[in-house]
XYZ file of N, CA and C in Angstrom:
348
model
N -8.692 0.166 -24.393
C -8.576 -0.260 -23.003
C -9.482 -1.491 -22.790
N -8.885 -2.546 -22.309
C -9.639 -3.791 -22.097
C -10.763 -3.609 -21.081
N -10.478 -2.881 -20.016
C -11.465 -2.666 -18.973
C -12.702 -1.970 -19.528
N -12.488 -0.952 -20.329
C -13.601 -0.182 -20.891
C -14.451 -1.032 -21.828
N -13.850 -2.041 -22.434
C -14.585 -2.929 -23.338
C -15.195 -4.119 -22.607
N -15.055 -4.144 -21.281
C -15.657 -5.213 -20.503
C -14.857 -6.493 -20.450
N -13.641 -6.462 -20.921
C -12.784 -7.657 -20.912
C -11.967 -7.656 -19.620
N -12.660 -7.858 -18.519
C -12.055 -7.698 -17.209
C -11.024 -8.767 -16.880
N -11.295 -10.014 -17.221
C -10.317 -11.080 -16.938
C -9.018 -10.837 -17.710
N -9.177 -10.409 -18.946
C -7.998 -10.097 -19.759
C -7.252 -8.895 -19.173
N -8.002 -7.894 -18.764
C -7.402 -6.705 -18.151
C -6.663 -7.078 -16.869
N -7.260 -7.974 -16.087
C -6.615 -8.419 -14.846
C -5.256 -9.043 -15.157
N -5.207 -9.895 -16.169
C -3.950 -10.528 -16.542
C -2.893 -9.525 -16.969
N -3.297 -8.558 -17.768
C -2.360 -7.524 -18.236
C -1.863 -6.695 -17.060
N -2.766 -6.294 -16.175
C -2.364 -5.476 -15.020
C -1.469 -6.263 -14.054
N -1.754 -7.541 -13.859
C -0.901 -8.370 -12.997
C 0.514 -8.466 -13.574
N 0.594 -8.688 -14.866
C 1.899 -8.808 -15.519
C 2.658 -7.484 -15.473
N 1.954 -6.393 -15.715
C 2.588 -5.069 -15.644
C 3.105 -4.805 -14.240
N 2.308 -5.132 -13.241
C 2.735 -4.933 -11.855
C 3.957 -5.787 -11.534
N 3.942 -7.016 -11.976
C 5.091 -7.904 -11.722
C 6.369 -7.317 -12.317
N 6.291 -6.842 -13.547
C 7.472 -6.257 -14.204
C 7.920 -4.973 -13.514
N 6.974 -4.117 -13.176
C 7.339 -2.857 -12.516
C 7.954 -3.103 -11.146
N 7.417 -4.054 -10.411
C 8.021 -4.367 -9.109
C 9.457 -4.848 -9.282
N 9.670 -5.701 -10.277
C 11.015 -6.246 -10.512
C 11.991 -5.161 -10.961
N 11.530 -4.262 -11.806
C 12.416 -3.238 -12.376
C 12.526 -1.975 -11.524
N 11.419 -1.571 -10.921
C 11.371 -0.269 -10.257
C 11.239 -0.346 -8.740
N 10.798 -1.471 -8.232
C 10.586 -1.613 -6.788
C 9.152 -1.283 -6.407
N 8.810 -1.582 -5.154
C 7.442 -1.412 -4.666
C 7.042 0.032 -4.417
N 7.991 0.916 -4.223
C 7.674 2.302 -3.847
C 7.830 3.294 -4.989
N 7.882 2.800 -6.219
C 7.975 3.668 -7.387
C 6.569 4.110 -7.806
N 6.454 5.343 -8.287
C 5.155 5.883 -8.673
C 4.446 4.996 -9.689
N 5.158 4.518 -10.692
C 4.532 3.680 -11.721
C 4.075 2.342 -11.156
N 4.860 1.774 -10.258
C 4.463 0.514 -9.616
C 3.189 0.720 -8.806
N 3.149 1.806 -8.059
C 1.978 2.096 -7.227
C 0.749 2.332 -8.101
N 0.929 2.986 -9.234
C -0.177 3.194 -10.166
C -0.697 1.849 -10.667
N 0.208 0.919 -10.953
C -0.205 -0.420 -11.376
C -0.983 -1.133 -10.280
N -0.582 -0.947 -9.027
C -1.315 -1.540 -7.908
C -2.740 -0.992 -7.854
N -2.861 0.323 -7.992
C -4.179 0.952 -7.975
C -5.039 0.423 -9.122
N -4.460 0.371 -10.315
C -5.224 -0.086 -11.484
C -5.690 -1.534 -11.333
N -4.823 -2.390 -10.815
C -5.206 -3.781 -10.592
C -6.296 -3.867 -9.526
N -6.191 -3.061 -8.495
C -7.228 -3.031 -7.464
C -8.588 -2.658 -8.029
N -8.604 -1.706 -8.943
C -9.865 -1.297 -9.571
C -10.435 -2.433 -10.425
N -9.585 -3.154 -11.125
C -10.064 -4.296 -11.916
C -10.637 -5.371 -10.992
N -9.943 -5.655 -9.886
C -10.475 -6.617 -8.916
C -11.857 -6.167 -8.432
N -11.990 -4.878 -8.177
C -13.283 -4.354 -7.719
C -14.362 -4.602 -8.765
N -14.052 -4.302 -10.010
C -15.037 -4.490 -11.063
C -15.395 -5.960 -11.256
N -14.468 -6.851 -10.917
C -14.740 -8.290 -10.959
C -15.462 -8.769 -9.695
N -15.690 -7.847 -8.770
C -16.341 -8.126 -7.482
C -15.499 -9.049 -6.607
N -14.192 -8.993 -6.811
C -13.229 -9.709 -5.974
C -12.750 -8.711 -4.921
N -13.630 -8.479 -3.958
C -13.408 -7.409 -3.005
C -12.219 -7.652 -2.084
N -11.949 -8.906 -1.759
C -10.817 -9.207 -0.886
C -9.500 -8.772 -1.533
N -9.282 -9.184 -2.772
C -8.057 -8.787 -3.471
C -8.041 -7.297 -3.787
N -9.210 -6.737 -4.101
C -9.292 -5.299 -4.373
C -8.895 -4.503 -3.139
N -9.433 -4.895 -1.987
C -9.109 -4.187 -0.752
C -7.619 -4.290 -0.442
N -7.067 -5.469 -0.552
C -5.649 -5.666 -0.263
C -4.769 -4.809 -1.190
N -5.064 -4.831 -2.469
C -4.257 -4.098 -3.441
C -4.398 -2.589 -3.247
N -5.615 -2.121 -3.045
C -5.834 -0.682 -2.888
C -5.313 -0.167 -1.555
N -5.395 -0.970 -0.512
C -4.830 -0.544 0.777
C -3.311 -0.400 0.655
N -2.682 -1.352 -0.027
C -1.227 -1.271 -0.243
C -0.872 -0.062 -1.102
N -1.652 0.182 -2.136
C -1.397 1.331 -3.008
C -1.585 2.639 -2.240
N -2.607 2.699 -1.402
C -2.851 3.906 -0.603
C -1.693 4.167 0.350
N -1.256 3.137 1.048
C -0.130 3.295 1.980
C 1.122 3.774 1.244
N 1.393 3.168 0.099
C 2.593 3.533 -0.669
C 2.492 4.948 -1.217
N 1.329 5.319 -1.740
C 1.161 6.680 -2.269
C 1.266 7.717 -1.173
N 0.680 7.432 -0.021
C 0.759 8.380 1.086
C 2.216 8.590 1.505
N 2.969 7.506 1.570
C 4.379 7.599 1.966
C 5.205 8.336 0.909
N 4.902 8.093 -0.358
C 5.680 8.686 -1.447
C 5.269 10.124 -1.762
N 3.969 10.374 -1.797
C 3.471 11.658 -2.300
C 2.890 12.575 -1.231
N 2.562 12.014 -0.077
C 1.902 12.801 0.969
C 0.409 12.529 0.985
N -0.208 12.916 2.077
C -1.616 12.601 2.348
C -2.589 13.366 1.472
N -2.211 14.570 1.068
C -3.157 15.429 0.358
C -2.952 15.428 -1.150
N -1.996 14.659 -1.638
C -1.761 14.597 -3.078
C -3.000 14.009 -3.762
N -3.386 14.553 -4.921
C -4.589 14.043 -5.610
C -4.554 12.534 -5.899
N -3.394 11.979 -6.204
C -3.307 10.538 -6.456
C -3.559 9.734 -5.192
N -3.074 10.231 -4.065
C -3.301 9.557 -2.782
C -4.783 9.590 -2.438
N -5.388 10.750 -2.605
C -6.814 10.907 -2.302
C -7.657 10.029 -3.237
N -7.285 9.950 -4.503
C -8.023 9.110 -5.458
C -7.959 7.642 -5.054
N -6.797 7.191 -4.606
C -6.662 5.799 -4.184
C -7.471 5.538 -2.915
N -7.478 6.492 -1.989
C -8.315 6.347 -0.800
C -9.781 6.242 -1.206
N -10.203 7.048 -2.150
C -11.580 6.980 -2.639
C -11.881 5.602 -3.225
N -10.946 5.058 -4.010
C -11.134 3.713 -4.569
C -11.274 2.678 -3.459
N -10.438 2.781 -2.434
C -10.500 1.851 -1.303
C -11.834 1.972 -0.577
N -12.279 3.181 -0.336
C -13.562 3.378 0.346
C -14.719 2.793 -0.465
N -14.659 2.948 -1.774
C -15.692 2.388 -2.646
C -15.719 0.867 -2.535
N -14.544 0.237 -2.516
C -14.474 -1.217 -2.375
C -15.068 -1.651 -1.034
N -14.719 -0.959 0.022
C -15.247 -1.310 1.340
C -16.774 -1.189 1.362
N -17.311 -0.144 0.758
C -18.772 0.003 0.678
C -19.380 -1.110 -0.162
N -18.781 -1.374 -1.330
C -19.306 -2.424 -2.206
C -19.277 -3.794 -1.536
N -18.287 -4.011 -0.674
C -18.150 -5.289 0.028
C -19.045 -5.367 1.267
N -19.770 -4.283 1.538
C -20.652 -4.267 2.703
C -19.933 -4.001 4.012
N -18.711 -3.516 3.933
C -17.924 -3.223 5.132
C -18.053 -1.740 5.496
N -19.271 -1.298 5.647
C -19.536 0.116 5.884
C -18.882 0.623 7.164
N -18.799 -0.242 8.158
C -18.193 0.151 9.427
C -16.685 0.369 9.298
N -16.063 -0.175 8.247
C -14.623 -0.020 8.037
C -14.295 1.086 7.033
N -15.323 1.709 6.475
C -15.127 2.660 5.385
C -15.084 4.101 5.869
N -14.451 4.329 6.983
C -14.301 5.682 7.516
C -12.940 6.222 7.085
N -12.912 7.235 6.227
C -11.629 7.724 5.718
C -10.704 8.261 6.800
N -11.265 8.807 7.860
C -10.431 9.336 8.934
C -9.720 8.196 9.653
N -10.433 7.122 9.910
C -9.840 5.965 10.593
C -8.774 5.318 9.712
N -9.083 5.130 8.434
C -8.115 4.521 7.521
C -6.859 5.370 7.441
N -7.022 6.679 7.293
C -5.859 7.569 7.206
C -5.027 7.504 8.487
N -5.678 7.455 9.635
C -4.957 7.371 10.900
C -4.181 6.061 11.008
N -4.794 4.972 10.590
C -4.108 3.671 10.620
C -2.880 3.681 9.716
N -3.028 4.227 8.531
C -1.914 4.261 7.587
C -0.809 5.185 8.091
N -1.186 6.320 8.648
C -0.176 7.237 9.201
C 0.617 6.568 10.308
N -0.068 5.836 11.165
C 0.626 5.132 12.255
C 1.557 4.068 11.691
N 1.105 3.337 10.700
C 1.948 2.307 10.085
C 3.182 2.936 9.440
N 2.988 4.021 8.722
C 4.118 4.709 8.083
C 5.083 5.262 9.131
N 4.558 5.806 10.206
C 5.409 6.334 11.276
C 6.206 5.209 11.927
N 5.571 4.071 12.137
C 6.267 2.930 12.739
C 7.372 2.430 11.813
N 7.105 2.390 10.523
C 8.128 1.960 9.563
C 9.287 2.951 9.513
N 8.990 4.229 9.665
C 10.050 5.235 9.656
C 10.929 5.109 10.894
N 10.316 4.736 12.026
C 11.067 4.558 13.253
C 11.928 3.308 13.207
N 11.399 2.242 12.610
C 12.103 0.959 12.573
C 11.911 0.333 11.191
N 12.751 0.707 10.217
C 12.546 0.241 8.847
C 12.834 -1.248 8.645
N 13.324 -1.928 9.646
C 13.648 -3.363 9.490
C 12.717 -4.163 10.302
């Protein structure tokens, strides 16, 4: 694993390419695509690119919640990753899991009401 060996830039490239292929082949709401989003978000975090990490992990969290439900272990793990990024970025006031979950639930409900 490139990440484990500290080759973060290389890992970022591999994860970006994997995500691009999975999105093209499987779509944005496929479990494997969402896993790639989470993995890329973690690499961004380790590179201290908190803006991209937050964006990627928030998207992965929203997608996992919609696909798997709020209490699924993968959804909870992604929320934990997002909270860690927010703390690392110094956004402690935004790192409330209850608030984040409520925002995502509202967004998912709005999309279900009006998918276009």
